[in-house]
Amino acid sequence: MKLLLIPVLLAASLSVHAQGPAQPTPQQMQQAMLQQAQMMSVMFDLRKSRLGFDETVNAIKTGAEKRGWKVGPVQDMQAQMREAGAKDAKRMKVISLCPAGANEKVAKAGGGKTPPLPCRATVFDGKDGKLYVMRMNLTNLSKTLPGDLAKAMAEVGTEEEALYKDILE
């Protein structure tokens, strides 16, 4: 009897695996999307600029340079998107900048196990016709980290907030 039960159980097992994993329900998909949006709002700071497009880019670069930050190239993403065939690409520039010594401070606090900071700001025209700046929200991210790493990340976040204080709403 036991020997006959083995092939039946094996066949049932194979048919379950052949069907593949269960598909999520629309409610589960909606919940997952909501959770992802909430995580994004914690990770990123998206605010309207008080200035015009070029003035915003220049204010960020100039402010960072005055603070002794490392400022890298500004990428014209609109031009790159147009080169790739996007005819209706809106203005978008990505500015590479990082507070002086920030990566070293965070790496030391993290015991050398932390990746480099994502030191960038994106200035872009929104679909609503308003101008936005998006960047990583290091102050919020610091709240998710332990001990000295949280403190170091919060300090860098405070430096960033000072830069953007007069630029963003």
Coordinates of C-alpha atoms in Angstrom, one line a residue:
M1 CA 0.0 0.0 0.0
K2 CA 2.8 2.4 0.9
L3 CA 4.6 1.7 -2.3
L4 CA 1.5 2.7 -4.3
L5 CA 1.1 5.9 -2.4
I6 CA 4.6 7.2 -3.4
P7 CA 3.9 7.5 -7.1
V8 CA 0.6 9.2 -6.4
L9 CA 2.3 11.8 -4.1
L10 CA 5.1 12.3 -6.6
A11 CA 2.6 12.9 -9.5
A12 CA 0.7 15.4 -7.4
S13 CA 3.8 17.2 -6.4
L14 CA 4.9 17.5 -10.0
S15 CA 1.6 18.9 -11.2
V16 CA 1.7 21.6 -8.5
H17 CA 5.2 22.6 -9.6
A18 CA 4.3 22.5 -13.3
Q19 CA 1.6 25.2 -12.6
G20 CA 4.2 27.6 -11.4
P21 CA 4.0 30.1 -8.5
A22 CA 0.7 31.6 -7.6
Q23 CA 0.0 34.9 -9.3
P24 CA -0.5 37.8 -6.9
T25 CA -4.0 39.3 -6.6
P26 CA -4.7 42.8 -7.8
Q27 CA -5.0 43.8 -4.1
Q28 CA -1.6 42.3 -3.4
M29 CA -0.1 44.2 -6.4
Q30 CA -1.6 47.5 -5.3
Q31 CA -0.3 47.0 -1.7
A32 CA 3.2 46.2 -3.1
M33 CA 3.1 49.4 -5.2
L34 CA 2.0 51.4 -2.2
Q35 CA 4.8 50.0 -0.1
Q36 CA 7.3 50.8 -2.9
A37 CA 6.0 54.4 -3.2
Q38 CA 6.3 54.8 0.6
M39 CA 9.9 53.6 0.5
M40 CA 10.7 55.9 -2.4
S41 CA 9.4 58.9 -0.4
V42 CA 11.7 58.0 2.5
M43 CA 14.7 57.5 0.2
F44 CA 14.3 60.6 -2.0
D45 CA 13.7 64.3 -1.5
L46 CA 11.6 65.7 -4.3
R47 CA 10.8 69.4 -4.0
K48 CA 9.9 72.4 -6.2
S49 CA 12.6 74.9 -6.9
R50 CA 12.1 78.6 -6.1
L51 CA 14.2 79.5 -9.1
G52 CA 14.3 79.1 -12.9
F53 CA 15.9 76.1 -14.5
D54 CA 19.4 77.5 -15.2
E55 CA 19.3 79.5 -12.0
T56 CA 18.6 76.3 -10.0
V57 CA 21.5 74.4 -11.6
N58 CA 23.9 77.4 -11.1
A59 CA 22.7 78.0 -7.5
I60 CA 23.3 74.3 -6.6
K61 CA 26.8 74.3 -8.2
T62 CA 27.8 77.7 -6.8
G63 CA 26.5 76.9 -3.3
A64 CA 28.3 73.6 -3.2
E65 CA 31.6 75.1 -4.4
K66 CA 31.4 77.9 -1.8
R67 CA 31.0 75.2 0.9
G68 CA 34.1 73.4 -0.4
W69 CA 32.2 70.5 -1.9
K70 CA 33.5 68.4 -4.7
V71 CA 31.5 69.3 -7.8
G72 CA 31.7 67.2 -10.9
P73 CA 30.3 67.4 -14.3
V74 CA 26.7 68.4 -15.1
Q75 CA 25.0 65.9 -17.4
D76 CA 22.4 67.2 -19.9
M77 CA 20.0 64.3 -19.8
Q78 CA 17.6 66.0 -22.2
A79 CA 20.2 66.1 -24.9
Q80 CA 21.1 62.5 -24.3
M81 CA 17.5 61.4 -24.4
R82 CA 17.0 63.3 -27.7
E83 CA 20.1 61.6 -29.1
A84 CA 18.5 58.3 -28.2
G85 CA 15.4 59.2 -30.1
A86 CA 13.1 60.8 -27.5
K87 CA 11.6 63.8 -29.3
D88 CA 9.6 65.1 -26.4
A89 CA 12.3 64.9 -23.7
K90 CA 11.9 67.6 -21.1
R91 CA 14.8 69.6 -19.6
M92 CA 16.8 67.5 -17.1
K93 CA 20.3 68.0 -15.7
V94 CA 22.1 65.8 -13.2
I95 CA 24.7 67.5 -11.1
S96 CA 27.4 65.4 -9.4
L97 CA 28.3 67.0 -6.0
C98 CA 29.3 65.7 -2.6
P99 CA 30.2 67.4 0.7
A100 CA 34.0 67.4 1.2
G101 CA 35.0 64.4 3.3
A102 CA 31.4 63.0 3.4
N103 CA 32.2 59.6 1.9
E104 CA 35.2 59.2 4.2
K105 CA 33.1 60.1 7.2
V106 CA 30.4 57.7 6.4
A107 CA 32.8 54.9 5.4
K108 CA 34.7 55.3 8.7
A109 CA 31.5 55.2 10.7
G110 CA 30.3 52.1 8.8
G111 CA 33.5 50.3 9.4
G112 CA 34.5 50.4 5.7
K113 CA 31.4 48.4 4.7
T114 CA 29.4 51.2 3.2
P115 CA 29.1 52.1 -0.4
P116 CA 30.0 55.6 -1.7
L117 CA 27.2 58.1 -1.2
P118 CA 25.0 58.8 -4.2
C119 CA 26.0 62.5 -4.4
R120 CA 23.8 63.8 -7.2
A121 CA 20.9 66.2 -7.7
T122 CA 18.6 66.1 -10.6
V123 CA 16.9 69.3 -11.8
F124 CA 14.0 68.6 -14.2
D125 CA 10.7 69.9 -15.6
G126 CA 7.8 68.0 -14.2
K127 CA 4.7 67.0 -16.2
D128 CA 2.8 69.7 -14.4
G129 CA 5.1 72.4 -15.8
K130 CA 6.8 73.1 -12.5
L131 CA 10.5 72.8 -11.8
Y132 CA 11.7 70.1 -9.4
V133 CA 15.0 69.0 -7.7
M134 CA 15.3 65.4 -6.6
R135 CA 18.1 63.9 -4.5
M136 CA 18.7 61.2 -2.0
N137 CA 17.3 62.1 1.4
L138 CA 20.3 61.4 3.6
T139 CA 18.5 62.7 6.7
N140 CA 15.7 60.2 6.4
L141 CA 18.0 57.4 5.4
S142 CA 20.1 58.1 8.5
K143 CA 17.1 57.2 10.7
T144 CA 17.2 53.6 9.3
L145 CA 20.9 53.1 10.2
P146 CA 22.6 52.0 13.4
G147 CA 24.8 54.0 15.8
D148 CA 27.7 55.9 14.4
L149 CA 26.7 55.3 10.9
A150 CA 23.3 57.0 11.5
K151 CA 25.1 60.0 13.2
A152 CA 27.6 60.4 10.3
M153 CA 24.8 60.2 7.7
A154 CA 22.7 62.7 9.6
E155 CA 25.6 65.1 9.7
V156 CA 26.0 64.9 5.9
G157 CA 22.2 65.3 5.5
T158 CA 22.3 68.5 7.6
E159 CA 25.1 69.8 5.3
E160 CA 22.9 69.1 2.3
E161 CA 19.9 70.7 3.8
A162 CA 21.9 73.9 4.3
L163 CA 22.8 74.0 0.6
Y164 CA 19.3 73.6 -0.6
K165 CA 17.6 75.8 2.0
D166 CA 17.3 78.9 -0.2
I167 CA 16.8 77.0 -3.4
L168 CA 13.9 74.7 -2.7
E169 CA 10.4 75.2 -1.4

